[in-house]
Coordinates of C-alpha atoms in Angstrom, one line a residue:
Chain C
X1 CA -0.2 0.1 -0.1
X2 CA 1.4 3.6 -1.0
X3 CA 2.0 6.3 1.9
X4 CA 2.5 9.2 -0.4
X5 CA 1.3 9.4 -4.0
X6 CA 2.2 12.0 -5.7
X7 CA 0.8 12.7 -9.2
X8 CA 1.9 15.6 -10.9
X9 CA 2.3 17.8 -8.2
X10 CA 3.3 20.9 -8.7
X11 CA 4.3 24.1 -7.1
X12 CA 5.3 28.3 -8.5
X13 CA 5.4 30.7 -6.4
X14 CA 4.1 33.7 -8.8
X15 CA 5.9 33.2 -11.0
X16 CA 8.9 31.4 -9.4
X17 CA 9.4 27.9 -9.7
X18 CA 9.1 25.5 -7.0
X19 CA 8.3 22.2 -7.9
X20 CA 7.5 20.7 -11.2
X21 CA 5.2 17.2 -12.0
X22 CA 6.4 15.8 -9.2
X23 CA 5.4 11.9 -9.3
X24 CA 6.2 9.4 -6.8
X25 CA 4.5 7.3 -4.7
X26 CA 6.3 5.9 -1.6
X27 CA 5.3 2.7 0.2
X28 CA 4.1 1.6 4.0
X29 CA 7.4 1.1 6.1
X30 CA 9.4 2.0 3.5
X31 CA 12.4 4.5 4.4
X32 CA 12.1 7.0 0.8
X33 CA 15.3 9.4 0.8
X34 CA 14.3 12.6 -0.9
X35 CA 18.2 14.1 -2.2
X36 CA 18.9 17.7 -3.8
X37 CA 20.5 20.6 -3.8
X38 CA 19.6 23.6 -1.9
X39 CA 16.8 25.3 -3.8
X40 CA 16.3 22.4 -5.4
X41 CA 11.7 21.4 -4.2
X42 CA 12.4 19.4 -1.0
X43 CA 11.0 21.8 1.4
X44 CA 8.7 23.2 -0.8
X45 CA 7.3 19.0 -1.5
X46 CA 7.5 18.8 2.4
X47 CA 5.1 21.2 2.8
X48 CA 2.5 20.5 0.5
X49 CA 2.1 17.6 1.9
X50 CA 1.5 18.9 5.3
X51 CA -0.7 21.9 3.3
X52 CA 1.2 25.1 4.8
X53 CA 1.2 26.0 1.2
X54 CA -1.6 25.5 -1.9
X55 CA -0.3 23.0 -5.0
X56 CA -0.7 25.1 -8.2
X57 CA -1.1 21.4 -10.3
X58 CA -1.8 18.1 -9.2
X59 CA -2.1 16.6 -6.2
X60 CA -0.7 14.9 -3.1
X61 CA -2.0 11.8 -1.2
X62 CA -1.6 10.7 2.1
X63 CA -2.9 7.6 3.6
X64 CA -4.6 7.7 0.6
X65 CA -6.2 11.1 1.5
X66 CA -6.2 14.4 0.4
X67 CA -4.0 16.3 2.2
X68 CA -5.3 19.7 1.7
X69 CA -8.7 18.4 2.0
X70 CA -8.1 15.9 4.9
X71 CA -5.0 18.1 6.4
X72 CA -5.3 17.8 10.2
X73 CA -6.9 14.2 10.0
X74 CA -3.6 12.9 8.5
X75 CA -1.5 15.4 9.8
X76 CA -3.1 13.6 13.0
X77 CA -0.8 10.4 12.0
X78 CA 2.1 12.3 11.4
X79 CA 5.7 13.5 12.9
X80 CA 7.6 16.7 11.3
X81 CA 10.8 17.7 11.5
X82 CA 11.2 20.5 9.8
X83 CA 15.2 22.1 8.8
X84 CA 15.6 24.7 10.6
X85 CA 13.4 24.2 13.6
X86 CA 11.1 27.5 15.2
X87 CA 9.4 27.5 18.7
X88 CA 7.6 29.8 20.9
X89 CA 10.8 31.6 22.6
X90 CA 9.5 32.0 26.9
X91 CA 7.9 28.7 26.9
X92 CA 9.9 26.1 28.4
X93 CA 10.5 22.8 26.3
X94 CA 8.5 20.0 28.5
X95 CA 5.7 23.2 28.7
X96 CA 6.3 22.9 24.8
X97 CA 6.3 19.3 24.0
X98 CA 3.0 18.5 26.2
X99 CA 1.4 21.8 24.0
X100 CA 2.5 19.9 20.9
X101 CA 1.5 16.6 22.7
X102 CA -1.8 18.1 23.3
X103 CA -3.1 18.0 20.0
X104 CA -2.8 14.6 19.8
X105 CA -5.4 11.9 20.5
X106 CA -3.3 9.3 22.3
X107 CA -1.4 10.0 26.0
X108 CA 2.4 10.2 24.3
X109 CA 3.7 11.4 28.5
X110 CA 5.2 8.4 28.2
X111 CA 7.3 8.5 25.0
X112 CA 7.8 11.9 25.5
X113 CA 9.6 11.2 28.6
X114 CA 11.3 8.5 26.5
X115 CA 12.4 10.5 24.1
X116 CA 13.8 13.1 25.8
X117 CA 16.4 11.2 27.6
X118 CA 17.8 9.6 24.8
X119 CA 18.1 12.4 22.7
X120 CA 19.4 14.1 25.8
X121 CA 17.7 17.1 26.1
X122 CA 17.2 18.7 29.9
X123 CA 12.8 19.9 29.5
X124 CA 13.2 22.9 32.5
X125 CA 14.7 24.3 29.9
X126 CA 13.5 27.6 28.2
X127 CA 13.8 27.8 24.4
X128 CA 14.9 30.7 24.1
X129 CA 18.4 29.4 26.3
X130 CA 19.1 26.8 23.7
X131 CA 21.1 26.3 21.3
X132 CA 20.9 25.7 17.2
X133 CA 21.6 21.6 18.5
X134 CA 19.3 21.5 21.5
X135 CA 16.9 22.9 19.2
X136 CA 16.3 20.7 17.3
X137 CA 16.3 18.2 19.4
X138 CA 13.7 19.4 20.8
X139 CA 12.3 19.7 17.2
X140 CA 12.8 15.6 17.2
X141 CA 11.5 15.6 20.9
X142 CA 8.6 16.4 19.0
X143 CA 7.8 15.0 15.8
X144 CA 8.2 11.7 16.8
X145 CA 5.9 11.8 20.6
X146 CA 2.8 10.6 18.8
X147 CA 4.8 8.3 17.2
X148 CA 3.9 8.6 13.9
X149 CA 2.5 6.3 10.8
X150 CA 4.8 8.5 8.8
X151 CA 7.9 10.5 9.2
X152 CA 8.7 13.3 7.5
X153 CA 12.6 15.0 7.4
X154 CA 13.5 18.0 6.5
X155 CA 17.8 17.7 6.5
X156 CA 17.5 16.1 9.6
X157 CA 20.9 16.4 10.6
X158 CA 22.2 19.9 10.2
X159 CA 23.5 21.2 14.4
X160 CA 23.2 17.8 15.5
X161 CA 26.9 16.7 16.8
X162 CA 27.8 13.1 15.4
X163 CA 27.7 11.2 18.6
X164 CA 24.2 12.7 18.5
X165 CA 23.6 11.9 14.2
X166 CA 23.4 8.5 15.6
X167 CA 21.5 7.6 18.2
X168 CA 19.0 10.3 16.3
X169 CA 19.7 7.6 13.2
X170 CA 18.7 4.7 15.8
X171 CA 15.4 6.5 16.3
X172 CA 14.3 6.8 13.0
X173 CA 15.2 3.2 12.0
X174 CA 13.8 1.7 15.1
X175 CA 10.6 3.6 14.2
X176 CA 10.9 2.5 11.2
X177 CA 10.6 -1.5 12.8
X178 CA 8.2 -0.2 14.6
X179 CA 5.8 0.5 10.9
X180 CA 6.8 3.9 10.2
X181 CA 7.0 5.3 6.9
X182 CA 9.8 7.5 6.4
X183 CA 10.8 9.8 4.5
X184 CA 14.0 11.8 3.9
X185 CA 15.0 14.8 2.6
X186 CA 18.6 15.3 2.7
X187 CA 21.5 16.8 0.7
X188 CA 24.5 14.2 2.0
X189 CA 23.7 11.7 0.4
X190 CA 25.9 9.6 2.7
X191 CA 22.8 9.9 5.8
X192 CA 20.7 8.8 2.7
X193 CA 22.4 5.8 1.2
X194 CA 23.4 4.4 4.7
X195 CA 19.6 4.8 5.9
X196 CA 16.9 4.2 2.7
X197 CA 16.0 1.9 0.3
X198 CA 15.2 3.8 -2.3
X199 CA 15.8 6.7 -3.6
X200 CA 14.3 10.1 -5.8
X201 CA 16.9 12.8 -6.7
X202 CA 15.5 16.0 -7.5
X203 CA 17.0 18.9 -8.7
X204 CA 16.0 22.0 -10.3
X205 CA 11.6 21.7 -9.3
X206 CA 11.5 17.9 -11.0
X207 CA 12.5 14.0 -10.1
X208 CA 15.7 13.0 -12.6
X209 CA 16.3 9.5 -11.1
X210 CA 13.7 7.2 -8.8
X211 CA 16.2 4.3 -8.0
X212 CA 16.8 1.9 -5.3
X213 CA 20.0 2.8 -3.1
X214 CA 21.6 -0.6 -4.2
X215 CA 21.4 0.0 -7.8
X216 CA 22.6 4.1 -7.3
X217 CA 25.1 2.4 -5.4
X218 CA 26.8 0.3 -7.8
X219 CA 26.4 2.4 -11.1
X220 CA 27.9 5.0 -9.2
X221 CA 31.4 6.4 -9.0
X222 CA 33.7 6.3 -6.3
X223 CA 36.2 9.8 -6.2
X224 CA 39.9 8.0 -5.3
X225 CA 42.6 10.2 -4.4
X226 CA 45.9 8.3 -5.1
X227 CA 49.3 9.7 -3.1
X228 CA 52.6 9.1 -4.8
X229 CA 55.9 9.7 -5.0
X230 CA 56.5 7.9 -8.2
X231 CA 53.1 6.8 -9.8
X232 CA 52.0 6.9 -13.9
X233 CA 48.6 8.0 -14.3
X234 CA 48.5 6.4 -17.8
X235 CA 48.5 3.3 -16.0
X236 CA 44.5 3.8 -14.8
X237 CA 43.4 4.8 -17.5
X238 CA 40.8 1.5 -17.6
X239 CA 37.3 1.3 -18.6
X240 CA 35.1 3.3 -15.7
X241 CA 38.0 6.4 -14.2
X242 CA 36.6 9.6 -15.4
X243 CA 38.4 12.8 -15.1
X244 CA 41.2 11.8 -13.9
X245 CA 43.9 14.6 -12.8
X246 CA 47.2 14.4 -12.5
X247 CA 47.9 16.1 -8.2
X248 CA 51.0 17.4 -6.8
X249 CA 52.2 14.6 -5.9
X250 CA 49.6 12.0 -7.2
X251 CA 45.9 11.6 -9.4
X252 CA 42.7 12.0 -9.0
X253 CA 40.2 10.4 -10.4
X254 CA 36.1 9.1 -9.9
X255 CA 36.1 5.0 -10.8
X256 CA 32.8 3.5 -11.5
X257 CA 32.9 -0.9 -11.6
X258 CA 34.4 -3.9 -10.2
X259 CA 36.4 -2.2 -7.3
X260 CA 38.0 -4.9 -6.7
X261 CA 39.7 -4.0 -10.2
X262 CA 40.7 -0.3 -9.4
X263 CA 42.5 -1.7 -5.6
X264 CA 44.7 -4.6 -8.0
X265 CA 45.8 -1.8 -10.4
X266 CA 46.6 0.8 -7.4
X267 CA 47.7 -2.2 -5.4
X268 CA 50.6 -3.0 -8.1
X269 CA 51.7 1.0 -7.1
X270 CA 53.8 2.4 -3.4
X271 CA 51.8 4.2 -2.8
X272 CA 51.3 6.2 0.7
X273 CA 48.3 7.4 0.9
X274 CA 45.1 6.0 -1.0
X275 CA 41.6 7.5 0.1
X276 CA 38.4 6.4 -1.2
X277 CA 35.7 8.3 -0.7
X278 CA 31.6 8.9 -2.0
X279 CA 31.2 11.8 -5.0
X280 CA 29.9 14.4 -3.5
X281 CA 26.4 15.3 -4.4
X282 CA 27.4 18.2 -6.9
X283 CA 29.4 15.3 -8.6
X284 CA 26.9 12.4 -8.7
X285 CA 24.1 15.2 -10.5
X286 CA 27.6 16.0 -13.2
X287 CA 27.2 12.3 -13.9
X288 CA 23.9 12.9 -14.3
X289 CA 23.6 15.8 -17.0
X290 CA 26.4 14.8 -18.7
Chain R
X1 CA -8.6 25.1 24.3
X2 CA -4.3 24.8 24.2
X3 CA -4.5 27.4 21.6
X4 CA -6.3 30.0 23.5
X5 CA -4.5 29.8 27.0
X6 CA -1.1 29.0 25.6
X7 CA -2.2 32.6 23.5
X8 CA -3.3 34.7 26.6
X9 CA -0.2 33.8 28.8
X10 CA 2.0 34.7 26.1
X11 CA 0.2 38.0 25.3
X12 CA 0.0 38.5 28.9
X13 CA 3.5 41.1 29.4
X14 CA 1.3 42.6 26.4
X15 CA -1.6 43.6 28.1
X16 CA -0.2 44.7 31.2
X17 CA 2.1 47.2 29.4
X18 CA -1.0 48.2 27.6
X19 CA -2.9 48.6 31.1
X20 CA -0.6 50.7 32.4
X21 CA -0.5 52.9 29.4
X22 CA -4.3 53.8 29.7
X23 CA -4.1 53.6 33.8
X24 CA -0.8 56.4 32.9
X25 CA -3.4 58.1 30.9
X26 CA -6.4 58.0 33.6
X27 CA -3.6 59.6 36.0
X28 CA -2.7 62.3 33.9
X29 CA -6.2 62.9 32.5
X30 CA -7.3 63.2 36.4
X31 CA -4.6 65.3 37.1
X32 CA -5.3 68.0 34.4
X33 CA -8.9 67.1 35.5
X34 CA -8.0 68.7 38.7
X35 CA -7.1 72.8 37.1
X36 CA -10.5 72.6 35.5
X37 CA -12.3 71.4 38.6
X38 CA -14.9 74.1 39.4
X39 CA -12.8 76.8 38.1
X40 CA -14.5 78.0 34.9
X41 CA -12.3 81.2 34.0
X42 CA -9.5 78.3 32.3
X43 CA -12.4 77.4 30.0
X44 CA -12.0 81.2 28.7
X45 CA -8.1 79.8 27.4
X46 CA -10.1 76.9 25.5
X47 CA -11.4 79.7 23.1
X48 CA -8.0 80.9 21.5
X49 CA -7.7 77.6 20.6
X50 CA -8.6 77.0 16.6
X51 CA -11.5 75.5 16.4
X52 CA -10.7 72.4 13.9
X53 CA -8.9 71.5 16.6
X54 CA -12.2 71.9 19.8
X55 CA -14.9 70.9 17.9
X56 CA -12.2 67.2 17.0
X57 CA -11.8 66.4 21.1
X58 CA -15.7 68.2 21.4
X59 CA -13.9 69.7 24.7
X60 CA -17.1 72.5 24.6
X61 CA -19.5 70.6 23.8
X62 CA -19.0 69.1 27.6
X63 CA -18.9 71.3 30.8
X64 CA -15.9 71.0 31.6
X65 CA -16.5 71.7 34.8
X66 CA -17.7 68.6 35.8
X67 CA -16.2 65.2 36.0
X68 CA -19.0 63.6 33.7
X69 CA -18.3 66.4 31.2
X70 CA -14.4 66.3 31.6
X71 CA -14.9 62.5 31.6
X72 CA -16.9 63.2 28.0
X73 CA -13.5 64.7 26.5
X74 CA -11.5 62.2 28.1
X75 CA -13.5 59.4 25.7
X76 CA -11.5 60.3 22.7
X77 CA -8.3 59.2 24.4
X78 CA -9.9 56.1 25.6
X79 CA -10.8 55.1 21.8
X80 CA -7.8 56.2 20.2
X81 CA -6.0 53.6 23.2
X82 CA -8.4 50.9 23.4
X83 CA -8.2 50.6 19.6
X84 CA -5.2 50.9 18.6
X85 CA -4.1 47.8 21.2
X86 CA -7.2 45.9 19.3
X87 CA -6.5 46.3 15.5
X88 CA -2.7 45.1 16.5
X89 CA -3.5 42.3 18.6
X90 CA -5.8 41.6 16.4
X91 CA -3.5 41.5 12.9
X92 CA -0.2 40.3 15.8
X93 CA -2.4 37.3 16.8
X94 CA -2.1 35.6 14.3
X95 CA 1.0 36.6 11.7
X96 CA 3.4 37.2 14.4
X97 CA 3.3 32.9 14.2
X98 CA 5.1 33.8 10.6
X99 CA 6.9 36.9 11.7
X100 CA 9.3 34.2 14.0
X101 CA 9.0 31.4 11.9
X102 CA 6.2 29.0 14.3
X103 CA 3.9 28.9 11.7
X104 CA 5.6 25.9 10.7
X105 CA 5.2 24.0 13.8
X106 CA 1.4 25.4 14.8
X107 CA 0.2 24.7 11.5
X108 CA 1.9 20.9 11.0
X109 CA -0.2 20.2 14.2
X110 CA -3.8 18.2 13.4
X111 CA -5.2 21.7 13.9
X112 CA -7.3 23.2 11.3
X113 CA -6.8 27.3 9.8
X114 CA -10.1 28.0 11.1
X115 CA -9.8 27.0 15.0
X116 CA -6.5 28.1 15.2
X117 CA -7.9 31.5 14.4
X118 CA -10.8 31.1 16.3
X119 CA -8.9 30.2 19.3
X120 CA -6.7 33.7 18.5
X121 CA -9.8 35.5 17.9
X122 CA -11.0 34.7 21.7
X123 CA -8.2 34.5 23.1
X124 CA -7.4 38.5 22.2
X125 CA -11.7 39.2 22.8
X126 CA -10.3 38.4 26.0
X127 CA -7.0 40.6 26.4
X128 CA -9.8 43.8 25.0
X129 CA -12.3 42.7 28.2
X130 CA -9.7 42.4 30.5
X131 CA -7.5 46.1 28.9
X132 CA -11.8 47.6 28.8
X133 CA -12.1 46.3 32.8
X134 CA -9.4 48.3 33.6
X135 CA -10.1 51.4 31.9
X136 CA -13.3 50.8 33.8
X137 CA -12.4 50.5 37.0
X138 CA -9.1 53.5 36.0
X139 CA -11.6 55.8 35.5
X140 CA -13.8 55.4 38.8
X141 CA -11.0 55.2 40.8
X142 CA -9.7 59.1 39.4
X143 CA -13.2 60.6 40.1
X144 CA -14.1 59.2 43.4
X145 CA -12.9 61.7 44.4
X146 CA -14.6 64.2 43.4
X147 CA -17.9 62.8 44.0
X148 CA -18.9 61.7 40.7
X149 CA -23.3 61.6 40.5
X150 CA -25.2 58.3 39.2
X151 CA -24.9 59.9 35.8
X152 CA -21.7 60.1 35.3
X153 CA -22.0 56.1 36.6
X154 CA -24.0 56.0 34.3
X155 CA -22.5 57.4 31.1
X156 CA -19.8 55.6 31.9
X157 CA -20.5 52.4 31.4
X158 CA -22.9 53.6 28.0
X159 CA -19.2 54.8 27.1
X160 CA -17.6 51.8 27.5
X161 CA -20.2 49.5 25.9
X162 CA -19.3 51.6 23.5
X163 CA -15.4 51.1 23.2
X164 CA -15.4 47.3 23.9
X165 CA -18.1 47.5 20.0
X166 CA -14.9 50.1 19.1
X167 CA -12.6 47.4 19.9
X168 CA -14.4 44.6 18.3
X169 CA -14.1 46.2 15.2
X170 CA -11.0 47.1 15.4
X171 CA -10.1 44.0 16.8
X172 CA -11.6 41.9 13.9
X173 CA -9.7 44.3 11.2
X174 CA -6.7 43.5 12.5
X175 CA -7.7 40.3 12.0
X176 CA -8.6 40.2 8.6
X177 CA -5.9 42.3 7.9
X178 CA -3.5 39.2 9.8
X179 CA -4.6 36.2 8.1
X180 CA -5.5 38.1 4.8
X181 CA -2.1 39.8 3.6
X182 CA 0.5 37.5 3.1
X183 CA 3.3 39.2 4.7
X184 CA 2.7 39.6 7.7
X185 CA 4.6 43.6 8.3
X186 CA 2.4 44.6 5.9
X187 CA -0.8 43.1 7.9
X188 CA 0.2 45.7 11.0
X189 CA 1.4 48.3 9.1
X190 CA -1.9 48.3 7.5
X191 CA -4.1 47.5 10.3
X192 CA -2.5 51.6 12.0
X193 CA -2.6 53.4 9.0
X194 CA -6.7 52.1 8.9
X195 CA -6.6 53.0 12.3
X196 CA -5.5 56.4 12.0
X197 CA -6.8 57.2 8.5
X198 CA -10.7 57.1 10.1
X199 CA -9.2 58.7 12.9
X200 CA -8.8 61.3 10.3
X201 CA -11.8 60.6 9.1
X202 CA -13.6 60.5 11.6
X203 CA -12.3 65.1 13.4
X204 CA -12.7 66.2 9.0
X205 CA -16.2 64.7 9.3
X206 CA -17.0 67.0 11.8
X207 CA -15.3 70.4 10.7
X208 CA -17.5 70.5 7.9
X209 CA -21.1 69.4 7.4
X210 CA -20.9 68.7 3.8
X211 CA -18.4 66.2 5.2
X212 CA -20.4 64.9 7.8
X213 CA -21.2 61.3 4.9
X214 CA -17.5 60.7 5.7
X215 CA -18.5 59.2 9.6
X216 CA -20.2 56.0 8.3
X217 CA -16.5 54.9 7.2
X218 CA -15.3 55.9 10.9
X219 CA -16.4 53.6 13.9
X220 CA -14.9 56.6 15.5
X221 CA -17.9 58.6 15.2
X222 CA -20.8 55.5 15.5
X223 CA -21.2 56.6 19.3
X224 CA -21.3 60.4 20.1
X225 CA -19.9 61.0 23.5
X226 CA -22.6 63.6 23.8
X227 CA -26.0 61.2 22.9
X228 CA -23.9 58.9 25.5
X229 CA -24.5 61.5 27.9
X230 CA -27.7 63.9 26.7
X231 CA -29.3 61.1 25.7
X232 CA -28.7 57.9 27.7
X233 CA -28.2 55.4 24.6
X234 CA -25.9 54.8 21.6
X235 CA -27.7 54.8 17.8
X236 CA -28.9 51.6 16.9
X237 CA -28.3 51.5 14.1
X238 CA -24.0 52.2 14.2
X239 CA -24.5 48.7 16.5
X240 CA -25.8 47.3 13.4
X241 CA -23.3 48.5 10.9
X242 CA -20.7 47.4 13.9
X243 CA -21.9 44.2 13.7
X244 CA -21.4 43.9 10.1
X245 CA -18.2 45.0 9.7
X246 CA -17.1 42.4 12.1
X247 CA -19.2 39.6 10.7
X248 CA -17.6 40.4 7.5
X249 CA -13.8 40.9 8.4
X250 CA -14.6 37.2 10.8
X251 CA -16.0 36.0 7.5
X252 CA -12.8 37.3 5.1
X253 CA -10.6 36.3 7.8
X254 CA -11.6 32.7 7.7
X255 CA -11.9 32.4 3.7
X256 CA -9.1 34.0 3.3
X257 CA -6.5 32.1 5.8
X258 CA -7.3 28.7 4.6
X259 CA -7.0 28.9 1.1
X260 CA -3.4 31.2 1.1
X261 CA 0.4 29.9 1.6
X262 CA 1.9 30.3 4.9
X263 CA 5.1 32.8 4.2
X264 CA 7.5 30.6 5.7

């Protein structure tokens, strides 16, 4: 069953493009990645889901119901973590969370405290005294306290330190095991790859590609950098290598294909350092535009 | 109910400040009156002031040497103050969510936009009533030392009713602007502009018989303190007109806010 059905969803802000003809489905229990650079239309799509803005064309259905018409009803079962969290200042964290919980038709008290413990959130502090990262933690607790069936995450990890990111990802995985569907928007390919089953790539308001994460990874280029005093870069001129460049004391290139093959080639050389990393999102997009 | 109570709490400081302003106005007013009280010679000074100003503030219509007459003049100031507070609260209660970007939180909760307007408007109504009571009590306390008669108490009570209707008109206008205008800055400045324009219209309409029709466009003219004192009643047609304005504004508020994109 599809939890989210998006059909030719289009949003223009006056003449400015938000998104155009976006179509995809997210199935129940999926962790769906939504990836694209800033300004691609990720937040616009999520705000359309939440009924904060109205579509110019097309429609989006969540739990089989139209996002605008049944907004309040479907939001009972949605947890939302925006990229930037803004809450009422001059309120204590606990009061704000209780306020948020009061809108849901279930008792969220136990889960609220449980989540606050996991995220090491001090409930007694005032919202306006919190750092950016701590506000984000409030956002996480607030978005999850009612155990929603669908969790919308908009660049959730910005402002969280690595340890907290780890806790957060574990939390999301648990929620997913419990049965929640996750819609995960991000511009960091690494975290999407780590978490998601499927991913949609959005650029300039349109979906470029929707793909299984494993396929994407296999298809994907790795960024390889080799440092060595004497190196014959011609040795790396094999199929799957692009953008081979000689750098100060080494070479760098992108490689797509059997990783064992390239490892063999590297091991034949006398190297002082090797890094193999995921290409940045921009580099991936460059590949899509080739 | 949760939105309503949170809003009351959040606006408590603003209510305190406005109460302080009104009480200060009462204090300054009665301090001035202590000079006029039972002192007819001072009235002669008034005649040296520009006619338009005297007309606008109905300075000569009332006997300034009695506490009742003096309150009749003060009414215009109270009307202005309470209206400013109402129109600002009205527009701010809605638009501040967009200003502070909290709207992305408050409207991603399972609430309809209509429910948000209702709760916030009710909270603003309560604040208006509290401010009105502060004005009323302040006035009675200020007047206490001048042995006011029963006519005074009746007049004040009736004028409070008029002030309440004025508050509700401007609150509704403010709520409508907060809901309808996409940019919160426009909503607030437009709200205050409308208030000032209607206030000056009320002055202009009093200056010239040919401009009298303008009084329908200015709520400040709907309830004439002189009539309230002499006839002990407020004009029922203007009550209906006020109710009409409030209804149109509120219907417009619900209709526009539910349909428009939030400014995030």
